[in-house]
Amino acid sequence: MQYNVNEKGYYGDFGGAYIPEMLYPNVEELRLNYKKITAEPEFQEAFNALLKDYVGRPTPLYFAKRLSKKYNTKIYLKREDLCHTGAHKVNNTIGQILLAQRLGKNRIIAETGAGQHGVATATVCALMGIQCIVYMGAVDIQRQAPNVARMKMLGAEVRPAQSGSKTLKDATNEAIRDWINNPVDTHYIIGSVVGPHPYPDMVARFQAVISAEVQNQLESLEGRTYPDHVVACVGGGSNAAGIYYHYLEEKRVNIIAVEAAGKGIDTGESAATSALGKEGIIHGSKTLLMQTPDGQITEPYSISAGLDYPGVGPMHAHLFRSGRAEFVSITDDEAMTAGLELSQLEGIIPAIETAHAFALFEQRPFGPEEVVVVNLSGRGDKDLNTYIDYFKLT
Ligand SMILES: *Cc1c(COP(=O)(O)O)cnc(C)c1O
C-alpha cells in the first residue's frame, strides 16, 4: 500500500481536484510547476535560509522529563511552538510565497477561520512586500479581534465574508471567487493539507521539514532516526502531515492522529471527522467530512478554533481508511486538562489544538522504553482568554 500521494493526486480513494471549470487554469498552472520549482537549488536555498533565520529552525526536539515520568514512557516534544508567529503554519506560507514569486504573482489571497493562517500569510507578505487580502467570515472577525488586528498591523486587508453562516466556509467561497476573477496575477495560499491537488501534497512537502528534522535529532538523541509512535492533532492535518511525512512508509512507526471530539462524539457538537465523517467533496477534494444524510456539510464544533473543521485532508482520510494510522478523539474538557498539565509539568503552555494531542496519554498507555514524539504544533498565548474563562484564572 502507498500512503503518500500518487501521480494522479490521490491518496488511495481520496484527493483529486474537484473544481469548477473556471478554476482549472489556476490549479493546473500550480500542478504543472510546483515540483519543478520547489526542487530548484535556488528555491531550496531561499526556503532553507528563511526557515533558519526568519522562522528559527530547526526547532528543538525536547525530552519532556517530568511528563515522561508521569506516564512512564519516553516523550519527546517537537517544538513548533517556538517558530516565528507561534506555530507550524508559517513553514507553509514561506514555501508558498516563494513559489508565488517564481510564478510571477504579485497579489496573495487567503482564507482564514480563527485568523492563525491569515496572520501567517500576512506575515510572509509583509516580509516580501506583496499585497495581501485575507477573506474572513464576518462572525469570525467579531470573535477573533486580536488576529484581525495583527493582520492589519502587518499591512493585510481583511475582507469580511457576509454570506451563509459568515464563517470559514463562506470565507473560502469568497477567496475562490476572487481567484477565478484574478487568475494571472494572484496566488491563493491555502493553509492546510486540504483543497484540490496539488495543494495537499504541496503543503505536506513544505511541512515535511518537521519530520526531516526529527529524523536527524532522534539519531543523536536515541541512536536511531525513527520513534515508536508519532503523535499530532489534526484539524485540516498540516502539522500532522509534516511530522508523519518521512515515516509514512516506515512501518516500525505507529502513527497516531488526535481529533477534537468537542463536547463528545455523540453530542452533535464535535469535530471528530474520522468517527463521524463520510466520503464527500469539500474545497475541491474527495475526503471524509461530517455531513447530514442528504450530504449537507455539518457545522463542526471544538473549543479550539484550529480543529473546528468539518473535514480532514485526503492524506488523513486515507491513513484512517487503510488502518495505517490510529485515530483518537479527545473532548474539550480532556484537552483543557492536558493543556494545564503540560503547563505545570514542563513550563510550556500549549495551543488548545496541541493540548488535544497531549490528552492522549490519559487515554492510552505506552511502554516504558517506547519513544513517543508529539508535535507541539503551537503556543498557547493566543488561547489565554479561553484558558482564563475555563479555569477561572482571574
Ligand atoms: C491551525 C492549527 C492547527 C490545526 O491545523 P492543521 O492543519 O491540522 O495542523 C493545529 N495546531 C495549531 C497550533 C494551529 O495553529
Coordinates of C-alpha atoms and ligand atoms in Angstrom, one line a residue:
M1 CA 0.0 0.0 0.0
Q2 CA 1.2 3.5 -0.8
Y3 CA 0.4 6.2 1.7
N4 CA 1.7 9.3 0.1
V5 CA 0.1 10.9 -2.9
N6 CA 0.1 9.1 -6.3
E7 CA 0.8 10.6 -9.8
K8 CA -2.9 11.5 -10.2
G9 CA -3.1 13.4 -7.0
Y10 CA -4.9 10.7 -4.9
Y11 CA -4.2 9.1 -1.6
G12 CA -6.0 5.8 -2.0
D13 CA -9.6 6.7 -2.7
F14 CA -9.2 10.3 -1.6
G15 CA -7.9 13.6 -3.0
G16 CA -8.1 14.7 -6.6
A17 CA -9.2 18.1 -7.9
Y18 CA -13.0 18.5 -8.0
I19 CA -13.1 22.1 -9.1
P20 CA -15.3 24.3 -11.3
E21 CA -14.1 24.7 -14.8
M22 CA -13.3 28.3 -14.3
L23 CA -10.7 27.5 -11.6
Y24 CA -9.0 24.9 -13.8
P25 CA -6.3 27.2 -15.3
N26 CA -5.2 28.4 -11.9
V27 CA -4.9 25.0 -10.3
E28 CA -3.3 23.5 -13.5
E29 CA -0.6 26.1 -13.5
L30 CA 0.3 25.1 -10.0
R31 CA 0.1 21.4 -10.6
L32 CA 2.4 21.7 -13.6
N33 CA 5.0 23.8 -11.8
Y34 CA 5.1 23.1 -8.1
K35 CA 7.5 20.1 -8.1
K36 CA 9.9 21.6 -10.7
I37 CA 10.1 25.0 -9.0
T38 CA 10.5 23.7 -5.4
A39 CA 13.2 21.2 -6.5
E40 CA 15.4 24.0 -8.0
P41 CA 18.5 24.5 -5.9
E42 CA 17.9 28.2 -5.8
F43 CA 14.4 27.7 -4.4
Q44 CA 15.7 25.2 -1.8
E45 CA 18.4 27.6 -0.7
A46 CA 16.0 30.5 -0.3
F47 CA 13.4 28.3 1.6
N48 CA 16.0 26.9 3.9
A49 CA 17.6 30.2 4.6
L50 CA 14.2 31.7 5.6
L51 CA 13.3 28.7 7.7
K52 CA 16.6 29.1 9.5
D53 CA 17.0 32.8 10.1
Y54 CA 13.4 34.0 9.9
V55 CA 11.3 31.2 11.4
G56 CA 14.0 30.0 13.7
R57 CA 14.5 26.4 12.5
P58 CA 15.4 23.7 13.3
T59 CA 13.0 23.8 16.2
P60 CA 14.3 21.7 19.2
L61 CA 13.3 18.1 19.9
Y62 CA 13.0 18.3 23.6
F63 CA 12.9 15.3 26.0
A64 CA 10.0 16.0 28.4
K65 CA 11.4 14.6 31.6
R66 CA 8.5 15.2 34.0
L67 CA 5.8 14.3 31.6
S68 CA 7.7 11.1 30.6
K69 CA 8.0 10.2 34.3
K70 CA 4.3 10.7 34.9
Y71 CA 3.2 8.5 32.0
N72 CA 6.1 6.0 32.3
T73 CA 7.3 6.3 28.7
K74 CA 9.8 8.4 26.7
I75 CA 8.1 11.5 25.4
Y76 CA 9.8 14.0 23.1
L77 CA 8.3 17.3 22.1
K78 CA 8.8 18.8 18.6
R79 CA 8.8 22.5 19.5
E80 CA 6.9 24.1 16.6
D81 CA 5.5 26.5 19.2
L82 CA 8.9 28.2 19.0
C83 CA 8.5 29.1 15.3
H84 CA 8.1 32.7 14.5
T85 CA 4.4 33.6 14.8
G86 CA 4.0 30.7 17.3
A87 CA 3.0 27.7 15.3
H88 CA 3.9 25.5 12.3
K89 CA 1.7 27.4 9.9
V90 CA 4.5 29.7 8.8
N91 CA 6.5 26.8 7.3
N92 CA 3.9 26.5 4.6
T93 CA 3.3 30.2 4.0
I94 CA 7.0 30.8 3.5
G95 CA 7.1 27.9 0.9
Q96 CA 4.0 29.2 -0.9
I97 CA 5.1 32.8 -1.1
L98 CA 8.5 31.8 -2.6
L99 CA 6.6 29.7 -5.1
A100 CA 4.2 32.5 -5.9
Q101 CA 7.0 34.9 -6.6
R102 CA 8.6 32.4 -9.0
L103 CA 5.2 32.1 -10.8
G104 CA 5.3 35.8 -11.3
K105 CA 2.4 36.6 -8.9
N106 CA 2.2 40.0 -7.2
R107 CA -1.0 39.5 -5.2
I108 CA -1.8 37.0 -2.5
I109 CA -5.2 35.9 -1.2
A110 CA -6.0 33.6 1.7
E111 CA -9.0 32.4 3.7
T112 CA -8.9 32.2 7.5
G113 CA -11.2 30.9 10.2
A114 CA -9.6 31.7 13.6
G115 CA -7.1 34.0 12.0
Q116 CA -3.9 32.0 12.5
H117 CA -3.4 31.2 8.9
G118 CA -4.3 34.8 8.0
V119 CA -1.6 36.0 10.3
A120 CA 1.0 33.6 8.9
T121 CA 0.1 34.7 5.4
A122 CA 0.1 38.4 6.2
T123 CA 3.5 37.9 7.9
V124 CA 5.2 36.5 4.8
C125 CA 3.5 39.1 2.5
A126 CA 5.0 41.8 4.7
L127 CA 8.3 40.0 4.5
M128 CA 8.2 40.0 0.7
G129 CA 6.4 43.3 0.2
I130 CA 3.5 41.7 -1.6
Q131 CA -0.2 42.8 -1.5
C132 CA -2.2 40.5 0.8
I133 CA -6.0 40.1 1.0
V134 CA -7.4 37.8 3.7
Y135 CA -11.1 36.7 3.5
M136 CA -12.7 36.0 6.8
G137 CA -16.2 35.3 7.9
A138 CA -17.9 38.4 9.4
V139 CA -18.8 36.4 12.5
D140 CA -15.2 35.2 12.9
I141 CA -13.9 38.8 12.5
Q142 CA -16.0 39.6 15.6
R143 CA -14.8 36.6 17.5
Q144 CA -11.1 36.9 16.7
A145 CA -10.3 40.6 17.1
P146 CA -6.7 40.2 18.1
N147 CA -5.8 38.3 15.0
V148 CA -7.7 40.7 12.8
A149 CA -5.6 43.5 14.4
R150 CA -2.4 41.5 13.8
M151 CA -3.2 41.1 10.1
K152 CA -4.0 44.8 9.7
M153 CA -0.8 45.8 11.5
L154 CA 1.1 43.5 9.1
G155 CA -0.4 45.5 6.2
A156 CA -3.0 43.0 5.1
E157 CA -6.6 43.9 4.0
V158 CA -9.2 41.8 5.9
R159 CA -12.3 41.4 3.8
P160 CA -15.4 40.1 5.6
A161 CA -17.5 37.3 4.1
Q162 CA -21.1 38.2 4.7
S163 CA -22.9 35.2 3.2
G164 CA -24.1 32.0 4.8
S165 CA -23.0 31.4 8.4
K166 CA -20.3 34.1 7.9
T167 CA -17.6 31.7 9.0
L168 CA -14.7 29.8 7.4
K169 CA -16.5 28.1 4.5
D170 CA -18.0 31.4 3.4
A171 CA -14.6 33.0 3.5
T172 CA -13.3 30.1 1.4
N173 CA -16.0 30.7 -1.2
E174 CA -15.1 34.3 -1.4
A175 CA -11.4 33.5 -1.8
I176 CA -12.2 31.1 -4.6
R177 CA -14.4 33.7 -6.4
D178 CA -11.6 36.2 -6.2
W179 CA -9.1 33.7 -7.6
I180 CA -11.4 32.9 -10.5
N181 CA -11.5 36.6 -11.3
N182 CA -7.8 37.2 -11.0
P183 CA -6.1 34.1 -12.5
V184 CA -3.0 35.8 -13.8
D185 CA -1.5 37.9 -11.0
T186 CA -2.9 36.2 -7.9
H187 CA -1.8 33.2 -5.9
Y188 CA -4.2 31.6 -3.3
I189 CA -2.3 30.4 -0.2
I190 CA -4.3 27.6 1.4
G191 CA -3.4 27.0 5.0
S192 CA -3.6 23.2 5.5
V193 CA -3.3 19.9 3.6
V194 CA -6.8 20.4 2.1
G195 CA -8.1 21.7 -1.2
P196 CA -7.7 20.4 -4.8
H197 CA -4.5 18.6 -5.8
P198 CA -1.7 19.7 -5.7
Y199 CA -2.4 21.7 -2.5
P200 CA -2.4 18.8 -0.1
D201 CA 0.9 17.4 -1.4
M202 CA 2.5 20.9 -1.8
V203 CA 1.6 21.9 1.8
A204 CA 2.7 18.5 3.1
R205 CA 6.1 18.9 1.4
F206 CA 6.6 22.3 2.9
Q207 CA 5.7 21.0 6.4
A208 CA 7.8 17.8 5.9
V209 CA 10.8 19.8 7.2
I210 CA 9.4 18.9 10.6
S211 CA 9.9 15.1 10.3
A212 CA 13.2 15.6 8.4
E213 CA 14.5 17.4 11.5
V214 CA 13.1 14.8 13.8
Q215 CA 15.0 12.1 12.0
N216 CA 18.3 13.9 12.5
Q217 CA 17.5 14.9 16.1
L218 CA 16.5 11.4 17.1
E219 CA 19.6 10.0 15.6
S220 CA 21.7 11.9 18.0
L221 CA 19.3 11.5 21.0
E222 CA 18.3 7.9 20.6
G223 CA 20.7 6.4 18.1
R224 CA 18.0 5.8 15.6
T225 CA 16.1 8.0 13.1
Y226 CA 12.6 6.9 14.0
P227 CA 10.4 6.9 17.1
D228 CA 7.9 4.1 18.0
H229 CA 5.0 6.5 17.9
V230 CA 4.5 9.8 16.3
V231 CA 1.5 11.9 17.5
A232 CA -0.2 15.0 16.2
C233 CA -3.5 16.8 16.5
V234 CA -5.5 17.0 13.2
G235 CA -7.6 19.9 12.1
G236 CA -7.1 20.0 8.4
G237 CA -4.0 18.0 9.0
S238 CA -0.9 20.1 8.1
N239 CA 1.1 19.8 11.3
A240 CA 0.3 16.1 11.4
A241 CA 1.3 15.6 7.7
G242 CA 4.6 17.4 8.5
I243 CA 5.6 15.2 11.4
Y244 CA 4.3 12.0 9.7
Y245 CA 5.8 12.7 6.3
H246 CA 9.1 10.8 6.4
Y247 CA 7.5 8.0 8.4
L248 CA 4.5 7.3 6.2
E249 CA 6.1 4.2 4.6
E250 CA 8.1 3.3 7.7
K251 CA 6.0 0.5 9.3
R252 CA 8.0 0.4 12.5
V253 CA 6.5 3.8 13.3
N254 CA 2.9 3.8 14.7
I255 CA 1.1 6.9 13.5
I256 CA -1.4 8.5 15.9
A257 CA -3.9 11.2 14.8
V258 CA -5.8 13.1 17.5
E259 CA -9.1 14.8 16.6
A260 CA -11.4 17.1 18.5
A261 CA -14.5 15.4 20.0
G262 CA -15.8 18.8 21.2
K263 CA -18.4 18.1 23.8
G264 CA -18.4 14.4 22.9
I265 CA -18.7 12.5 19.7
D266 CA -22.5 11.8 20.1
T267 CA -23.5 15.3 21.3
G268 CA -23.8 16.9 17.8
E269 CA -21.1 19.4 18.9
S270 CA -18.0 17.8 17.7
A271 CA -15.3 17.9 15.0
A272 CA -14.2 14.2 15.1
T273 CA -14.2 13.7 11.3
S274 CA -12.9 10.1 11.2
A275 CA -15.5 8.9 13.7
L276 CA -18.4 10.9 12.2
G277 CA -17.4 11.6 8.6
K278 CA -18.5 10.1 5.3
E279 CA -17.0 10.3 1.9
G280 CA -17.7 13.6 0.2
I281 CA -16.2 16.5 -1.6
I282 CA -15.1 19.7 0.2
H283 CA -12.9 22.5 -1.0
G284 CA -12.1 20.6 -4.2
S285 CA -11.0 17.3 -2.8
K286 CA -12.7 14.0 -2.1
T287 CA -12.2 13.2 1.6
L288 CA -14.0 12.3 4.8
L289 CA -16.3 15.0 6.0
M290 CA -19.1 15.5 8.5
Q291 CA -22.4 15.7 6.7
T292 CA -26.1 15.1 7.0
P293 CA -27.7 12.1 5.4
D294 CA -28.5 14.2 2.3
G295 CA -25.0 15.5 2.0
Q296 CA -25.1 18.9 3.6
I297 CA -21.9 19.8 5.4
T298 CA -22.5 19.8 9.2
E299 CA -21.2 22.7 11.3
P300 CA -18.3 21.4 13.4
Y301 CA -17.6 22.4 16.9
S302 CA -14.5 22.4 19.1
I303 CA -13.3 24.6 21.9
S304 CA -10.1 25.1 19.7
A305 CA -10.7 27.2 16.7
G306 CA -7.9 25.4 14.7
L307 CA -9.6 22.0 14.9
D308 CA -13.0 23.3 14.2
Y309 CA -13.1 22.0 10.6
P310 CA -15.8 19.6 9.1
G311 CA -13.3 17.6 7.1
V312 CA -9.7 16.3 7.1
G313 CA -7.2 16.4 4.3
P314 CA -7.2 13.4 1.9
M315 CA -3.9 12.1 3.3
H316 CA -5.5 11.6 6.7
A317 CA -8.7 10.2 5.2
H318 CA -6.5 7.5 3.6
L319 CA -4.5 6.9 6.7
F320 CA -7.7 6.3 8.6
R321 CA -9.4 4.1 6.0
S322 CA -6.4 2.0 5.3
G323 CA -5.7 1.5 9.0
R324 CA -2.2 2.9 8.7
A325 CA -2.9 5.4 11.5
E326 CA -4.6 5.1 14.8
F327 CA -7.3 7.8 15.3
V328 CA -8.3 9.1 18.7
S329 CA -10.8 11.7 19.7
I330 CA -10.4 14.0 22.7
T331 CA -13.1 16.2 24.3
D332 CA -12.8 19.9 25.1
D333 CA -12.5 19.0 28.8
E334 CA -9.8 16.4 28.3
A335 CA -7.8 18.8 26.1
M336 CA -8.1 21.7 28.6
T337 CA -6.9 19.4 31.4
A338 CA -4.0 18.2 29.4
G339 CA -3.1 21.8 28.5
L340 CA -2.9 22.7 32.1
E341 CA -0.9 19.6 32.9
L342 CA 1.7 20.3 30.3
S343 CA 2.0 23.9 31.6
Q344 CA 2.7 22.7 35.1
L345 CA 4.9 19.7 34.4
E346 CA 7.1 21.2 31.7
G347 CA 6.5 25.0 31.8
I348 CA 5.1 25.0 28.3
I349 CA 1.6 26.5 27.7
P350 CA 0.4 24.8 24.5
A351 CA -2.2 26.0 22.0
I352 CA -5.5 24.3 22.7
E353 CA -5.3 22.5 19.4
T354 CA -2.0 21.0 20.6
A355 CA -3.4 20.2 24.0
H356 CA -5.6 17.6 22.4
A357 CA -2.6 15.6 21.4
F358 CA -1.3 15.6 25.0
A359 CA -4.6 14.3 26.3
L360 CA -3.8 11.0 24.6
F361 CA -1.6 10.0 27.5
E362 CA -4.6 9.7 29.8
Q363 CA -6.3 7.6 27.3
R364 CA -3.7 5.2 26.1
P365 CA -0.7 3.6 27.8
F366 CA 2.8 3.4 26.2
G367 CA 5.7 1.1 27.1
P368 CA 8.5 2.4 29.4
E369 CA 11.1 2.0 26.7
E370 CA 8.9 3.3 23.8
V371 CA 9.8 6.6 22.2
V372 CA 6.8 8.8 21.6
V373 CA 7.3 12.0 19.6
V374 CA 4.5 14.6 20.0
N375 CA 4.2 17.5 17.6
L376 CA 3.8 20.6 19.8
S377 CA 2.2 22.5 17.0
G378 CA 1.7 25.9 18.6
R379 CA 1.9 28.0 21.7
G380 CA -1.0 29.0 23.9
D381 CA -0.7 32.7 24.0
K382 CA -3.5 33.1 21.5
D383 CA -5.7 30.9 23.7
L384 CA -5.1 32.7 27.0
N385 CA -8.6 34.1 27.2
T386 CA -10.1 30.6 26.7
Y387 CA -7.9 29.2 29.4
I388 CA -8.8 32.1 31.7
D389 CA -12.5 31.5 31.3
Y390 CA -12.3 27.8 31.6
F391 CA -10.1 27.6 34.7
K392 CA -11.4 30.9 36.2
L393 CA -7.8 32.1 36.4
T394 CA -8.6 35.8 37.2
Ligands
LIG1 C1 -4.1 25.8 12.8 C2 -3.5 25.0 13.9 C3 -3.7 23.6 13.9 C4 -4.6 22.8 13.0 O1 -4.2 22.9 11.7 P1 -3.5 21.6 11.0 O2 -3.6 21.9 9.5 O3 -4.4 20.4 11.3 O4 -2.2 21.5 11.5 C5 -3.1 22.9 15.0 N1 -2.3 23.5 15.9 C6 -2.1 24.8 15.9 C7 -1.3 25.4 16.9 C8 -2.7 25.6 14.8 O5 -2.5 26.9 14.8

